[in-house]
Coordinates of C-alpha atoms in Angstrom, one line a residue:
X1 CA -20.0 6.7 -22.5
X2 CA -19.4 8.0 -26.1
X3 CA -16.0 8.4 -27.3
X4 CA -14.7 12.1 -27.2
X5 CA -13.8 13.6 -30.5
X6 CA -10.3 14.8 -31.2
X7 CA -10.4 18.4 -32.2
X8 CA -7.7 19.4 -34.8
X9 CA -4.9 18.2 -32.7
X10 CA -1.3 16.9 -33.5
X11 CA -1.0 15.2 -30.0
X12 CA -3.5 13.5 -27.8
X13 CA -2.7 13.1 -24.2
X14 CA -4.5 10.5 -22.2
X15 CA -5.0 11.3 -18.6
X16 CA -6.5 8.9 -16.0
X17 CA -7.0 10.9 -12.8
X18 CA -7.6 14.6 -12.1
X19 CA -4.4 14.9 -10.0
X20 CA -2.1 13.6 -12.5
X21 CA -2.3 16.1 -15.4
X22 CA 0.2 16.8 -18.2
X23 CA 2.5 18.9 -16.0
X24 CA 5.7 19.9 -17.8
X25 CA 4.6 18.0 -20.8
X26 CA 1.8 20.4 -21.3
X27 CA 4.2 23.4 -20.9
X28 CA 6.6 22.0 -23.5
X29 CA 3.7 21.3 -26.0
X30 CA 2.5 24.8 -25.6
X31 CA 6.0 26.2 -26.0
X32 CA 6.4 24.2 -29.2
X33 CA 3.3 25.9 -30.7
X34 CA 1.7 22.4 -31.2
X35 CA -1.9 21.6 -31.3
X36 CA -2.7 19.2 -28.6
X37 CA -5.6 17.9 -26.6
X38 CA -6.0 16.1 -23.2
X39 CA -8.8 13.7 -22.4
X40 CA -9.2 12.8 -18.7
X41 CA -11.2 9.7 -17.8
X42 CA -12.0 10.9 -14.2
X43 CA -13.2 14.2 -15.4
X44 CA -15.7 12.5 -17.7
X45 CA -13.9 12.2 -21.0
X46 CA -14.1 8.9 -22.9
X47 CA -11.1 8.0 -24.8
X48 CA -11.6 8.1 -28.7
X49 CA -12.1 5.2 -30.8
X50 CA -9.1 5.9 -33.0
X51 CA -5.9 7.9 -33.1
X52 CA -6.0 8.2 -36.9
X53 CA -4.5 11.5 -38.0
X54 CA -2.3 12.2 -34.9
X55 CA 1.3 12.8 -34.9
X56 CA 2.1 11.7 -31.4
X57 CA 0.2 10.0 -28.5
X58 CA 1.3 10.5 -24.7
X59 CA -0.1 8.5 -21.8
X60 CA 0.0 9.8 -18.3
X61 CA 0.4 8.3 -15.0
X62 CA -2.1 7.8 -12.0
X63 CA -2.7 5.9 -8.8
X64 CA -4.4 3.0 -10.5
X65 CA -2.8 -0.3 -11.3
X66 CA -2.3 -0.9 -15.0
X67 CA -3.8 -4.5 -14.1
X68 CA -7.1 -2.9 -12.8
X69 CA -10.3 -4.0 -14.6
X70 CA -11.2 -0.7 -16.0
X71 CA -12.5 -0.1 -19.5
X72 CA -10.6 3.2 -20.0
X73 CA -7.3 1.3 -19.3
X74 CA -8.1 -1.3 -21.9
X75 CA -9.1 1.3 -24.3
X76 CA -5.8 3.0 -23.8
X77 CA -4.0 -0.2 -24.7
X78 CA -6.1 -0.5 -27.8
X79 CA -5.2 3.0 -28.8
X80 CA -1.4 2.3 -28.1
X81 CA -1.6 -0.7 -30.4
X82 CA -3.4 1.3 -33.1
X83 CA -0.7 4.1 -32.9
X84 CA 2.0 1.5 -33.2
X85 CA 0.4 0.0 -36.3
X86 CA 0.0 3.6 -37.8
X87 CA 3.5 4.5 -37.0
X88 CA 2.5 7.2 -34.5
X89 CA 5.1 7.4 -31.6
X90 CA 3.7 6.8 -28.2
X91 CA 5.3 8.0 -24.9
X92 CA 4.3 6.6 -21.5
X93 CA 4.7 8.1 -18.1
X94 CA 4.6 5.6 -15.1
X95 CA 1.2 4.1 -15.5
X96 CA 1.3 5.1 -19.1
X97 CA 4.6 3.2 -19.5
X98 CA 3.0 0.2 -17.6
X99 CA 0.0 0.2 -20.1
X100 CA 2.4 0.4 -23.0
X101 CA 4.2 -2.7 -21.6
X102 CA 0.9 -4.6 -21.3
X103 CA -0.3 -3.5 -24.7
X104 CA 2.6 -4.9 -26.5
X105 CA 2.9 -8.2 -24.5
X106 CA 4.9 -7.4 -21.4
X107 CA 3.9 -7.9 -17.8
X108 CA 3.2 -5.5 -14.9
X109 CA 3.5 -6.5 -11.2
X110 CA 4.0 -5.0 -7.8
X111 CA 7.6 -4.6 -6.7
X112 CA 9.2 -5.6 -3.4
X113 CA 9.4 -1.9 -2.5
X114 CA 8.0 1.3 -3.8
X115 CA 9.8 4.3 -5.1
X116 CA 8.5 7.7 -4.1
X117 CA 10.6 10.9 -4.5
X118 CA 13.7 12.1 -6.3
X119 CA 15.8 9.0 -6.9
X120 CA 18.7 8.1 -9.2
X121 CA 18.4 6.0 -12.4
X122 CA 21.3 4.9 -14.6
X123 CA 21.0 4.2 -18.4
X124 CA 23.1 1.6 -20.1
X125 CA 24.8 3.7 -22.8
X126 CA 23.2 2.0 -25.7
X127 CA 22.5 4.0 -28.8
X128 CA 18.8 4.0 -27.9
X129 CA 19.5 5.0 -24.4
X130 CA 21.7 8.0 -25.4
X131 CA 19.3 9.0 -28.1
X132 CA 16.4 9.2 -25.6
X133 CA 18.1 10.0 -22.4
X134 CA 21.3 11.9 -23.4
X135 CA 25.1 11.3 -22.9
X136 CA 25.1 11.5 -19.2
X137 CA 24.4 7.9 -17.8
X138 CA 23.0 8.9 -14.3
X139 CA 20.1 11.2 -13.6
X140 CA 17.8 11.9 -10.6
X141 CA 14.2 11.8 -11.6
X142 CA 10.9 11.8 -9.8
X143 CA 9.1 8.5 -8.9
X144 CA 5.8 7.6 -7.3
X145 CA 5.1 3.9 -8.0
X146 CA 4.9 0.5 -6.5
X147 CA 4.1 -1.5 -9.7
X148 CA 6.4 -1.7 -12.7
X149 CA 6.8 -3.4 -16.0
X150 CA 8.7 -6.5 -14.7
X151 CA 8.8 -8.3 -18.0
X152 CA 9.4 -6.3 -21.2
X153 CA 7.4 -6.8 -24.3
X154 CA 9.0 -8.9 -27.1
X155 CA 11.5 -6.9 -29.0
X156 CA 11.7 -4.0 -26.4
X157 CA 15.2 -2.7 -25.3
X158 CA 15.8 -1.9 -21.8
X159 CA 17.3 1.6 -21.3
X160 CA 17.7 2.3 -17.7
X161 CA 17.4 0.9 -14.2
X162 CA 17.5 1.9 -10.6
X163 CA 18.4 -0.1 -7.3
X164 CA 14.7 -0.8 -6.5
X165 CA 13.4 -1.1 -9.9
X166 CA 15.3 -3.0 -12.7
X167 CA 13.1 -1.6 -15.6
X168 CA 12.9 2.2 -15.5
X169 CA 12.6 2.8 -19.2
X170 CA 12.3 0.8 -22.5
X171 CA 12.3 1.6 -26.2
X172 CA 10.3 -0.3 -28.7
X173 CA 10.4 0.8 -32.3
X174 CA 9.5 4.5 -32.3
X175 CA 8.1 4.4 -28.7
X176 CA 9.3 5.2 -25.1
X177 CA 8.0 3.8 -22.0
X178 CA 9.2 5.3 -18.6
X179 CA 8.5 4.2 -15.0
X180 CA 9.5 7.7 -13.8
X181 CA 7.5 11.0 -13.9
X182 CA 9.5 13.2 -16.3
X183 CA 6.5 15.5 -16.6
X184 CA 6.7 16.4 -12.9
X185 CA 6.4 20.0 -11.7
X186 CA 6.6 21.4 -8.1
X187 CA 2.8 22.0 -8.4
X188 CA 2.1 18.3 -9.0
X189 CA 4.4 17.3 -6.0
X190 CA 2.6 19.6 -3.8
X191 CA -0.8 18.5 -4.9
X192 CA 0.3 14.7 -4.2
X193 CA 1.6 15.6 -0.8
X194 CA -1.6 17.0 0.2
X195 CA -3.4 13.7 -0.5
X196 CA -0.7 11.1 -0.5
X197 CA -2.9 8.2 0.3
X198 CA -2.9 6.1 3.5
X199 CA 0.0 3.8 2.5
X200 CA 2.4 6.6 2.2
X201 CA 3.3 7.2 5.9
X202 CA 3.9 3.6 6.4
X203 CA 5.9 3.3 3.3
X204 CA 8.1 6.2 4.5
X205 CA 8.9 4.1 7.7
X206 CA 9.4 0.8 6.0
X207 CA 11.4 1.9 3.0
X208 CA 13.7 4.8 3.9
X209 CA 16.2 4.0 1.0
X210 CA 13.4 4.4 -1.6
X211 CA 10.6 6.6 -0.1
X212 CA 11.3 10.3 0.8
X213 CA 9.4 12.0 3.5
X214 CA 7.8 15.3 2.6
X215 CA 10.6 17.6 3.9
X216 CA 13.1 15.6 2.1
X217 CA 11.2 15.5 -1.0
X218 CA 10.6 19.2 -1.1
X219 CA 14.3 20.0 -0.5
X220 CA 15.2 17.5 -3.3
X221 CA 12.7 19.3 -5.6
X222 CA 14.6 22.5 -5.3
X223 CA 17.8 20.6 -6.1
X224 CA 16.6 18.5 -9.0
X225 CA 13.6 20.0 -10.7
X226 CA 15.7 22.0 -13.3
X227 CA 17.6 18.9 -14.3
X228 CA 14.4 17.0 -14.6
X229 CA 13.1 19.6 -17.0
X230 CA 16.3 19.5 -19.0
X231 CA 16.0 15.8 -19.4
X232 CA 12.2 16.1 -20.2
X233 CA 13.2 18.5 -23.1
X234 CA 15.5 16.0 -24.4
X235 CA 13.0 13.1 -24.2
X236 CA 10.1 15.1 -25.7
X237 CA 12.3 16.4 -28.5
X238 CA 13.4 12.9 -29.4
X239 CA 9.8 11.7 -29.3
X240 CA 8.8 14.6 -31.6
X241 CA 11.8 13.8 -34.0
X242 CA 10.1 10.4 -34.6
X243 CA 6.8 11.9 -35.7
X244 CA 6.0 11.4 -39.3

């Protein structure tokens, strides 16, 4: 597959699977009047050979494991490292954050229990945590993952944790990696609940403290979506402030 060209874009968004699109990130980029392009592996796009000339790079999530033997995942890691060398800020969402951890020398493994639904995280009030996540130390964010970056890359700073997942976000130089889905929208949640995968009903029964059933998740969406979007704006604005 030949690399896809980047067409006059300030921001490139790497998407892995069709059902895990840019969501609120795309809405925010559009509201900012920024030139951005999304390339989706499952839709047949090949990631580019270089990110030269970009202002920012965003990497989305997906149901794959970061440790899967897939050429597109390894190419995403190559682009993350190149972006770092060029001073281009990278922001990673769930699988995207895990790929950032791997790219910079961290480790991704399966956790003892998954997190699925609207769940609390707490940040550690460091300067970096407050810059990225705001002054309020607790937030309820959307999660759908079983793997996580269990070992941070050298030099990375842990920003936030949750009861089931010790590493919810880390900062490294100009970059932010998140385990949670700050780009979530009600439409994405509805799509995922239509096809949640065979493991989900079992996970609901086995992990009631960290996996929400559909009714509970939908009720929580009504309570927490607005707060998630406020936090997303804070995160994306901080990411943009680091662009050259």
